[in-house]
CSV table of C-alpha atoms and ligand atoms in Angstrom, one decimal:
chain,number,residue,atom,x,y,z
A,4,UNK,CA,8.4,4.1,-56.5
A,5,UNK,CA,7.2,2.2,-53.5
A,6,UNK,CA,9.7,2.1,-50.6
A,7,UNK,CA,9.7,1.1,-46.9
A,8,UNK,CA,10.7,4.0,-44.7
A,9,UNK,CA,11.8,4.3,-41.1
A,10,UNK,CA,10.3,7.7,-40.1
A,11,UNK,CA,10.5,7.1,-36.3
A,12,UNK,CA,12.8,4.7,-34.5
A,13,UNK,CA,11.1,1.7,-33.0
A,14,UNK,CA,9.9,-1.8,-33.7
A,15,UNK,CA,9.3,-3.0,-37.4
A,16,UNK,CA,5.6,-2.4,-37.0
A,17,UNK,CA,6.4,1.4,-37.1
A,18,UNK,CA,7.8,1.1,-40.6
A,19,UNK,CA,5.7,2.8,-43.4
A,20,UNK,CA,5.2,1.9,-47.1
A,21,UNK,CA,5.4,5.2,-49.0
A,22,UNK,CA,5.4,6.4,-52.6
A,23,UNK,CA,8.5,8.5,-53.1
A,24,UNK,CA,10.6,9.7,-56.1
A,25,UNK,CA,13.2,7.2,-57.2
A,26,UNK,CA,16.8,8.1,-56.3
A,27,UNK,CA,19.0,9.5,-59.1
A,28,UNK,CA,22.4,7.7,-59.3
A,29,UNK,CA,25.2,10.1,-58.3
A,30,UNK,CA,28.6,9.9,-60.1
A,31,UNK,CA,30.1,6.5,-59.5
A,32,UNK,CA,26.7,4.9,-58.6
A,33,UNK,CA,24.4,2.5,-60.3
A,34,UNK,CA,20.6,2.3,-59.7
A,35,UNK,CA,18.9,-1.1,-59.4
A,36,UNK,CA,15.4,-2.1,-60.2
A,37,UNK,CA,15.2,-4.3,-57.2
A,38,UNK,CA,13.8,-7.8,-57.6
A,39,UNK,CA,14.5,-9.2,-54.1
A,40,UNK,CA,16.0,-8.0,-50.9
A,41,UNK,CA,17.0,-10.1,-47.9
A,42,UNK,CA,16.7,-9.4,-44.2
A,43,UNK,CA,19.9,-9.2,-42.2
A,44,UNK,CA,20.0,-9.1,-38.4
A,45,UNK,CA,21.3,-5.4,-38.4
A,46,UNK,CA,18.1,-4.3,-40.2
A,47,UNK,CA,16.2,-5.0,-36.9
A,48,UNK,CA,18.8,-3.0,-34.9
A,49,UNK,CA,19.1,0.0,-37.2
A,50,UNK,CA,15.4,0.8,-37.2
A,51,UNK,CA,15.5,0.8,-33.4
A,52,UNK,CA,18.6,3.1,-33.4
A,53,UNK,CA,20.5,0.3,-31.7
A,54,UNK,CA,23.1,-0.2,-34.5
A,55,UNK,CA,26.6,1.3,-34.8
A,56,UNK,CA,25.5,3.1,-38.0
A,57,UNK,CA,22.8,5.7,-37.3
A,58,UNK,CA,21.4,7.3,-40.5
A,59,UNK,CA,19.3,10.4,-40.1
A,60,UNK,CA,15.5,10.0,-40.2
A,61,UNK,CA,13.7,9.3,-42.5
A,62,UNK,CA,15.7,6.5,-44.1
A,63,UNK,CA,14.9,3.3,-45.9
A,64,UNK,CA,16.2,0.1,-44.2
A,65,UNK,CA,17.5,-2.9,-46.1
A,66,UNK,CA,21.2,-3.6,-46.6
A,67,UNK,CA,21.3,-6.2,-49.5
A,68,UNK,CA,19.4,-6.5,-52.8
A,69,UNK,CA,19.5,-8.1,-56.2
A,70,UNK,CA,18.0,-6.8,-59.4
A,71,UNK,CA,18.6,-5.3,-62.8
A,72,UNK,CA,20.7,-2.1,-63.4
A,73,UNK,CA,18.3,0.5,-64.6
A,74,UNK,CA,20.5,3.6,-64.6
A,75,UNK,CA,24.2,4.3,-64.3
A,76,UNK,CA,25.8,7.5,-62.9
A,77,UNK,CA,28.7,9.4,-64.5
A,78,UNK,CA,32.0,7.6,-64.6
A,79,UNK,CA,30.6,4.1,-64.2
A,80,UNK,CA,32.2,1.8,-66.9
A,81,UNK,CA,31.8,-1.7,-65.4
A,82,UNK,CA,27.9,-1.9,-65.4
A,83,UNK,CA,25.3,-1.3,-68.0
A,84,UNK,CA,21.5,-1.0,-68.0
A,85,UNK,CA,20.0,-4.4,-67.9
A,86,UNK,CA,22.9,-6.2,-66.1
A,87,UNK,CA,21.8,-8.7,-63.4
A,88,UNK,CA,23.6,-7.7,-60.2
A,89,UNK,CA,23.7,-8.1,-56.4
A,90,UNK,CA,24.4,-5.0,-54.2
A,91,UNK,CA,25.3,-4.2,-50.7
A,92,UNK,CA,23.2,-1.1,-50.2
A,93,UNK,CA,23.7,-0.4,-46.5
A,94,UNK,CA,20.2,1.2,-46.6
A,95,UNK,CA,17.2,1.4,-48.9
A,96,UNK,CA,17.0,-2.2,-50.2
A,97,UNK,CA,13.4,-2.6,-49.3
A,98,UNK,CA,12.2,-0.5,-52.2
A,99,UNK,CA,11.5,-0.8,-55.9
A,100,UNK,CA,14.7,1.1,-56.8
A,101,UNK,CA,17.9,1.9,-54.9
A,102,UNK,CA,21.1,3.7,-55.9
A,103,UNK,CA,24.4,2.3,-54.7
A,104,UNK,CA,28.2,2.9,-55.3
A,105,UNK,CA,29.4,0.7,-58.2
A,106,UNK,CA,32.1,-0.7,-55.9
A,107,UNK,CA,29.4,-2.3,-53.8
A,108,UNK,CA,27.8,-4.1,-56.8
A,109,UNK,CA,28.7,-7.6,-58.1
A,110,UNK,CA,27.7,-9.0,-61.5
A,111,UNK,CA,25.6,-12.2,-61.0
A,112,UNK,CA,26.2,-15.5,-62.6
A,113,UNK,CA,23.4,-16.6,-64.9
A,114,UNK,CA,22.8,-19.6,-62.7
A,115,UNK,CA,21.8,-17.6,-59.6
A,116,UNK,CA,18.3,-16.4,-59.1
A,117,UNK,CA,17.6,-12.9,-57.8
A,118,UNK,CA,16.1,-14.3,-54.6
A,119,UNK,CA,19.2,-16.4,-53.9
A,120,UNK,CA,21.5,-13.5,-54.8
A,121,UNK,CA,19.7,-11.1,-52.5
A,122,UNK,CA,20.7,-13.2,-49.5
A,123,UNK,CA,24.0,-14.5,-50.7
A,124,UNK,CA,26.8,-11.9,-50.5
A,125,UNK,CA,26.6,-10.8,-46.9
A,126,UNK,CA,26.3,-14.2,-45.2
A,127,UNK,CA,28.6,-16.2,-47.5
A,128,UNK,CA,30.9,-13.2,-47.8
A,129,UNK,CA,31.2,-12.9,-44.0
A,130,UNK,CA,31.8,-16.7,-43.6
A,131,UNK,CA,34.6,-16.9,-46.2
A,132,UNK,CA,36.2,-13.7,-45.0
A,133,UNK,CA,36.1,-15.0,-41.4
A,134,UNK,CA,37.7,-18.4,-42.3
A,135,UNK,CA,40.1,-17.3,-45.0
A,136,UNK,CA,41.4,-13.9,-44.2
A,137,UNK,CA,40.9,-13.9,-40.4
A,138,UNK,CA,41.2,-17.5,-39.1
A,139,UNK,CA,43.4,-19.0,-42.0
A,140,UNK,CA,41.3,-22.2,-41.6
A,141,UNK,CA,43.1,-25.3,-42.8
A,142,UNK,CA,41.6,-28.5,-44.2
A,143,UNK,CA,41.1,-31.2,-41.6
A,144,UNK,CA,40.5,-28.7,-38.7
A,145,UNK,CA,37.4,-28.8,-36.6
A,146,UNK,CA,35.1,-25.7,-36.5
A,147,UNK,CA,32.3,-25.0,-34.0
A,148,UNK,CA,29.5,-22.8,-35.5
A,149,UNK,CA,27.1,-21.2,-33.0
A,150,UNK,CA,23.6,-20.0,-34.1
A,151,UNK,CA,24.2,-22.6,-36.9
A,152,UNK,CA,20.8,-22.4,-38.6
A,153,UNK,CA,20.7,-18.6,-38.9
A,154,UNK,CA,21.8,-16.7,-42.0
A,155,UNK,CA,25.5,-16.4,-41.3
A,156,UNK,CA,25.6,-19.6,-39.3
A,157,UNK,CA,24.3,-21.8,-42.1
A,158,UNK,CA,26.6,-20.2,-44.6
A,159,UNK,CA,29.5,-20.8,-42.2
A,160,UNK,CA,28.8,-24.5,-42.1
A,161,UNK,CA,28.9,-24.8,-45.9
A,162,UNK,CA,32.0,-22.6,-46.3
A,163,UNK,CA,33.9,-24.4,-43.6
A,164,UNK,CA,33.0,-27.7,-45.3
A,165,UNK,CA,34.0,-26.4,-48.7
A,166,UNK,CA,37.4,-25.5,-47.2
A,167,UNK,CA,37.8,-29.1,-45.9
A,168,UNK,CA,37.0,-28.6,-42.3
A,169,UNK,CA,34.9,-30.8,-40.0
A,170,UNK,CA,31.9,-28.9,-38.6
A,171,UNK,CA,30.1,-29.1,-35.2
A,172,UNK,CA,26.8,-27.1,-35.4
A,173,UNK,CA,25.2,-25.7,-32.3
A,174,UNK,CA,21.7,-24.2,-32.2
A,175,UNK,CA,18.6,-23.9,-30.0
A,176,UNK,CA,16.2,-26.5,-31.4
A,177,UNK,CA,16.0,-29.9,-33.1
A,178,UNK,CA,14.4,-28.3,-36.2
A,179,UNK,CA,17.4,-25.9,-36.5
A,180,UNK,CA,19.9,-28.7,-36.1
A,181,UNK,CA,18.2,-30.9,-38.7
A,182,UNK,CA,18.6,-28.1,-41.1
A,183,UNK,CA,22.3,-27.7,-40.1
A,184,UNK,CA,22.8,-31.4,-40.8
A,185,UNK,CA,21.2,-31.1,-44.2
A,186,UNK,CA,23.7,-28.3,-45.0
A,187,UNK,CA,26.7,-30.4,-44.0
A,188,UNK,CA,27.2,-30.4,-40.2
A,189,UNK,CA,29.0,-33.5,-39.1
A,190,UNK,CA,27.8,-33.3,-35.5
A,191,UNK,CA,25.2,-31.2,-33.7
A,192,UNK,CA,24.5,-29.7,-30.2
A,193,UNK,CA,21.1,-28.4,-29.0
A,194,UNK,CA,22.3,-25.8,-26.5
A,195,UNK,CA,18.7,-25.3,-25.2
A,196,UNK,CA,19.0,-28.9,-23.8
A,197,UNK,CA,22.6,-29.9,-23.6
A,198,UNK,CA,25.6,-28.2,-21.9
A,199,UNK,CA,27.7,-26.8,-24.8
A,200,UNK,CA,31.0,-28.1,-23.5
A,201,UNK,CA,29.6,-31.5,-22.8
A,202,UNK,CA,28.2,-31.6,-26.3
A,203,UNK,CA,31.6,-30.7,-27.8
A,204,UNK,CA,33.3,-33.4,-25.7
A,205,UNK,CA,30.6,-35.9,-26.9
A,206,UNK,CA,31.4,-35.2,-30.5
A,207,UNK,CA,35.1,-34.2,-30.6
A,208,UNK,CA,36.4,-36.2,-27.6
A,209,UNK,CA,39.1,-34.5,-25.5
A,210,UNK,CA,40.6,-32.7,-28.4
A,211,UNK,CA,38.3,-29.6,-28.5
A,212,UNK,CA,37.8,-27.4,-31.6
A,213,UNK,CA,40.3,-25.4,-33.6
A,214,UNK,CA,38.0,-22.5,-34.7
A,215,UNK,CA,34.8,-21.1,-33.1
A,216,UNK,CA,32.5,-19.1,-35.4
A,217,UNK,CA,30.3,-17.0,-33.1
A,218,UNK,CA,27.5,-14.8,-34.4
A,219,UNK,CA,25.5,-15.1,-31.1
A,220,UNK,CA,27.7,-13.9,-28.2
A,221,UNK,CA,26.0,-13.8,-24.8
A,222,UNK,CA,26.4,-16.7,-22.4
A,223,UNK,CA,27.7,-19.1,-25.0
A,224,UNK,CA,31.0,-17.3,-25.6
A,225,UNK,CA,33.0,-18.3,-22.6
A,226,UNK,CA,32.1,-22.0,-22.6
A,227,UNK,CA,32.9,-22.1,-26.3
A,228,UNK,CA,36.2,-20.5,-25.8
A,229,UNK,CA,37.0,-22.9,-23.0
A,230,UNK,CA,36.6,-25.8,-25.5
A,231,UNK,CA,39.1,-24.4,-27.9
A,232,UNK,CA,42.4,-26.2,-28.8
A,233,UNK,CA,45.9,-24.9,-28.5
A,234,UNK,CA,46.5,-22.4,-31.4
A,235,UNK,CA,42.7,-22.2,-31.7
A,236,UNK,CA,41.0,-19.1,-33.2
A,237,UNK,CA,37.8,-17.6,-31.8
A,238,UNK,CA,36.0,-15.6,-34.4
A,239,UNK,CA,33.9,-12.7,-33.0
A,240,UNK,CA,31.2,-12.3,-35.6
A,241,UNK,CA,28.1,-10.8,-33.9
A,242,UNK,CA,25.9,-10.6,-30.8
A,243,UNK,CA,22.5,-11.8,-31.8
A,244,UNK,CA,21.8,-12.8,-28.2
A,245,UNK,CA,22.0,-9.1,-27.3
A,246,UNK,CA,24.8,-9.2,-24.7
A,247,UNK,CA,28.4,-8.5,-25.6
A,248,UNK,CA,30.3,-11.1,-23.6
A,249,UNK,CA,33.6,-10.6,-21.8
A,250,UNK,CA,36.3,-13.3,-22.0
A,251,UNK,CA,38.8,-13.3,-19.1
A,252,UNK,CA,42.2,-12.6,-20.8
A,253,UNK,CA,43.9,-15.5,-18.9
A,254,UNK,CA,42.0,-17.9,-21.2
A,255,UNK,CA,43.7,-16.9,-24.5
A,256,UNK,CA,47.0,-17.0,-22.5
A,257,UNK,CA,46.6,-20.5,-21.0
A,258,UNK,CA,45.2,-21.9,-24.3
A,259,UNK,CA,47.6,-20.2,-26.6
A,260,UNK,CA,44.5,-19.2,-28.6
A,261,UNK,CA,43.5,-16.0,-30.3
A,262,UNK,CA,40.3,-13.9,-30.2
A,263,UNK,CA,39.8,-12.5,-33.7
A,264,UNK,CA,37.4,-9.8,-34.7
A,265,UNK,CA,35.5,-10.1,-38.0
A,266,UNK,CA,34.1,-7.0,-39.7
A,267,UNK,CA,33.1,-8.0,-43.2
A,268,UNK,CA,31.7,-4.5,-44.1
A,269,UNK,CA,35.1,-2.8,-43.5
A,270,UNK,CA,37.0,-5.5,-45.3
A,271,UNK,CA,34.9,-5.0,-48.5
A,272,UNK,CA,35.9,-1.3,-48.5
A,273,UNK,CA,39.5,-1.8,-47.4
A,274,UNK,CA,40.4,-4.6,-49.7
A,275,UNK,CA,38.0,-4.7,-52.7
A,276,UNK,CA,40.3,-7.0,-54.7
A,277,UNK,CA,40.3,-9.7,-52.0
A,278,UNK,CA,36.5,-9.3,-51.6
A,279,UNK,CA,36.1,-9.9,-55.4
A,280,UNK,CA,38.3,-13.0,-55.2
A,281,UNK,CA,36.3,-14.3,-52.3
A,282,UNK,CA,33.1,-13.7,-54.3
A,283,UNK,CA,34.4,-15.6,-57.4
A,284,UNK,CA,35.3,-18.5,-55.2
A,285,UNK,CA,31.8,-18.5,-53.6
A,286,UNK,CA,30.1,-18.3,-57.0
A,287,UNK,CA,32.3,-21.3,-58.2
A,288,UNK,CA,31.3,-23.3,-55.1
A,289,UNK,CA,27.7,-22.4,-55.6
A,290,UNK,CA,27.8,-23.5,-59.3
A,291,UNK,CA,29.4,-26.8,-58.1
A,292,UNK,CA,26.6,-27.4,-55.6
A,293,UNK,CA,28.8,-27.0,-52.5
A,294,UNK,CA,26.8,-24.0,-51.3
A,295,UNK,CA,23.0,-24.5,-51.2
A,296,UNK,CA,21.4,-21.3,-50.0
A,297,UNK,CA,18.4,-21.8,-47.8
A,298,UNK,CA,15.4,-19.4,-48.2
A,299,UNK,CA,12.9,-20.4,-45.6
A,300,UNK,CA,10.3,-17.5,-45.9
A,301,UNK,CA,9.4,-15.0,-48.6
A,302,UNK,CA,7.4,-11.8,-47.9
A,303,UNK,CA,6.0,-9.2,-50.3
A,304,UNK,CA,7.3,-5.6,-50.0
A,305,UNK,CA,4.2,-4.4,-48.1
A,306,UNK,CA,4.9,-7.1,-45.4
A,307,UNK,CA,8.6,-6.1,-44.8
A,308,UNK,CA,7.8,-5.4,-41.1
A,309,UNK,CA,6.7,-9.0,-40.7
A,310,UNK,CA,9.9,-10.3,-42.4
A,311,UNK,CA,12.1,-8.3,-40.0
A,312,UNK,CA,9.9,-9.4,-37.0
A,313,UNK,CA,10.4,-13.0,-38.1
A,314,UNK,CA,14.2,-12.7,-37.8
A,315,UNK,CA,14.0,-10.6,-34.6
A,316,UNK,CA,11.9,-13.3,-32.9
A,317,UNK,CA,14.5,-16.0,-33.6
A,318,UNK,CA,12.2,-17.9,-36.0
A,319,UNK,CA,14.3,-17.5,-39.1
A,320,UNK,CA,15.9,-20.6,-40.7
A,321,UNK,CA,18.6,-19.6,-43.2
A,322,UNK,CA,17.5,-16.5,-45.1
A,323,UNK,CA,14.2,-14.5,-45.1
A,324,UNK,CA,13.6,-12.7,-48.4
A,325,UNK,CA,11.4,-9.7,-49.4
A,326,UNK,CA,10.3,-10.2,-53.0
A,327,UNK,CA,9.7,-7.0,-55.0
A,328,UNK,CA,9.9,-7.4,-58.7
A,329,UNK,CA,8.4,-9.9,-61.1
A,330,UNK,CA,11.6,-11.7,-61.9
A,331,UNK,CA,12.5,-12.7,-58.3
B,14,NAP,N1,30.9,-9.3,-38.3
B,14,NAP,C1,30.4,-9.2,-39.4
B,14,NAP,O1,31.0,-8.8,-40.4
B,14,NAP,C2,28.9,-9.7,-39.6
B,14,NAP,C3,28.4,-9.9,-40.9
B,14,NAP,C4,27.1,-10.3,-41.0
B,14,NAP,C5,26.3,-10.5,-39.8
B,14,NAP,N2,26.9,-10.3,-38.6
B,14,NAP,C6,26.2,-10.5,-37.3
B,14,NAP,O2,25.9,-11.9,-37.2
B,14,NAP,C7,24.8,-12.0,-36.3
B,14,NAP,C8,23.8,-13.0,-37.0
B,14,NAP,O3,23.2,-12.4,-38.2
B,14,NAP,P1,22.2,-13.2,-39.1
B,14,NAP,O4,21.8,-12.3,-40.2
B,14,NAP,O5,22.8,-14.5,-39.4
B,14,NAP,O6,21.0,-13.4,-38.0
B,14,NAP,P2,20.0,-14.6,-37.9
B,14,NAP,O7,19.7,-15.2,-39.2
B,14,NAP,O8,18.8,-14.0,-37.1
B,14,NAP,O9,20.8,-15.6,-36.9
B,14,NAP,C9,21.1,-15.3,-35.6
B,14,NAP,C10,21.0,-16.6,-34.8
B,14,NAP,O10,21.4,-16.1,-33.4
B,14,NAP,C11,20.7,-17.0,-32.5
B,14,NAP,N3,20.2,-16.2,-31.4
B,14,NAP,C12,20.5,-16.3,-30.1
B,14,NAP,N4,19.8,-15.5,-29.3
B,14,NAP,C13,19.0,-14.7,-30.2
B,14,NAP,C14,18.1,-13.7,-29.9
B,14,NAP,N5,17.9,-13.2,-28.7
B,14,NAP,N6,17.5,-13.1,-31.0
B,14,NAP,C15,17.8,-13.6,-32.3
B,14,NAP,N7,18.7,-14.6,-32.5
B,14,NAP,C16,19.3,-15.2,-31.5
B,14,NAP,C17,19.6,-17.7,-33.2
B,14,NAP,O11,20.0,-19.1,-33.3
B,14,NAP,P3,19.5,-20.1,-32.1
B,14,NAP,O12,18.0,-19.9,-31.9
B,14,NAP,O13,19.8,-21.4,-32.6
B,14,NAP,O14,20.3,-19.7,-30.9
B,14,NAP,C18,19.7,-17.2,-34.7
B,14,NAP,O15,19.5,-18.2,-35.6
B,14,NAP,C19,24.2,-10.7,-36.1
B,14,NAP,O16,24.6,-10.2,-34.8
B,14,NAP,C20,24.8,-9.8,-37.2
B,14,NAP,O17,24.9,-8.5,-36.9
B,14,NAP,C21,28.2,-9.8,-38.5
């Protein structure tokens, strides 16, 4: 099978397309014939050895895929050859076949294409986990989403809206904010031109926001936290800007607000039942048209490096997908 391999750490341009034997599914695993795989921000970090998980070389990058089951390992009862599924692979998704534990596979609704499915579970799964299990978001609350036109940012807008919240979207360009509005944002802030706190005051008045969803970090974190309401919740989702910010601990005290970590990958393993319930709710919202996944670019397998580069260079809107099979 053809697979993208990271043989030496470095930028995406160092990745190689190789012909290697397909993986055999171990007991408890299923193997996918991959039709599409999406780029997630950690893919750019892991190939540079900058991510918390450090697989030994050589390894195949790619953490999320969708396709047909084409083999099942011993002891797998829930899946059969030919099933349409989405999988959180951790590694190896940018390949024609990948083996993955059955617990990390979800059956796909008929209505969802492989391309959409390949970029659905991580971003929407993270957003619903953040708002439901971590922030206990209530209908009528106001949410600020930073990096609002990125993969998880755009998903967070739609999930917060589906849960009845009002959403302020903040991003770095008018093009990104126009996309955020099309996906349901009630108000927008271009933080490349307007001070974030001034923008929040312009939209929300003196009240501030109840929940901040932050996949960006860096210099935006403290001003965002300073605009939070009493009993507010600040969701630490990621650090796409590169810097891990420090919030002075007097701020949560004086604001009676909480800083809450979100780690979707560990939640999926620790509470698979809650993860499955979240996924069912997301599929239902998708079928009802409340979630409208945005795929802004598609690349063939041999151009996977360009797909990762597109995300690294802050150019991605919504999801970037690598198409692999015929049925994408
Ligand atoms: N905690 C979890 O469980 C979890 C789960 C999934 C993802 N994440 C994390 O969430 C973050 C976003 O992931 P994603 O897949 O949504 O990425 P993405 O699509 O690339 O979005 C990231 C956004 O961050 C902003 N950004 C600011 N500075 C940037 C920089 N120097 N380089 C790139 N982007 C920059 C960009 O928006 P503007 O240009 O508008 O600023 C961009 O749209 C990542 O840190 C990822 O690791 C965490």
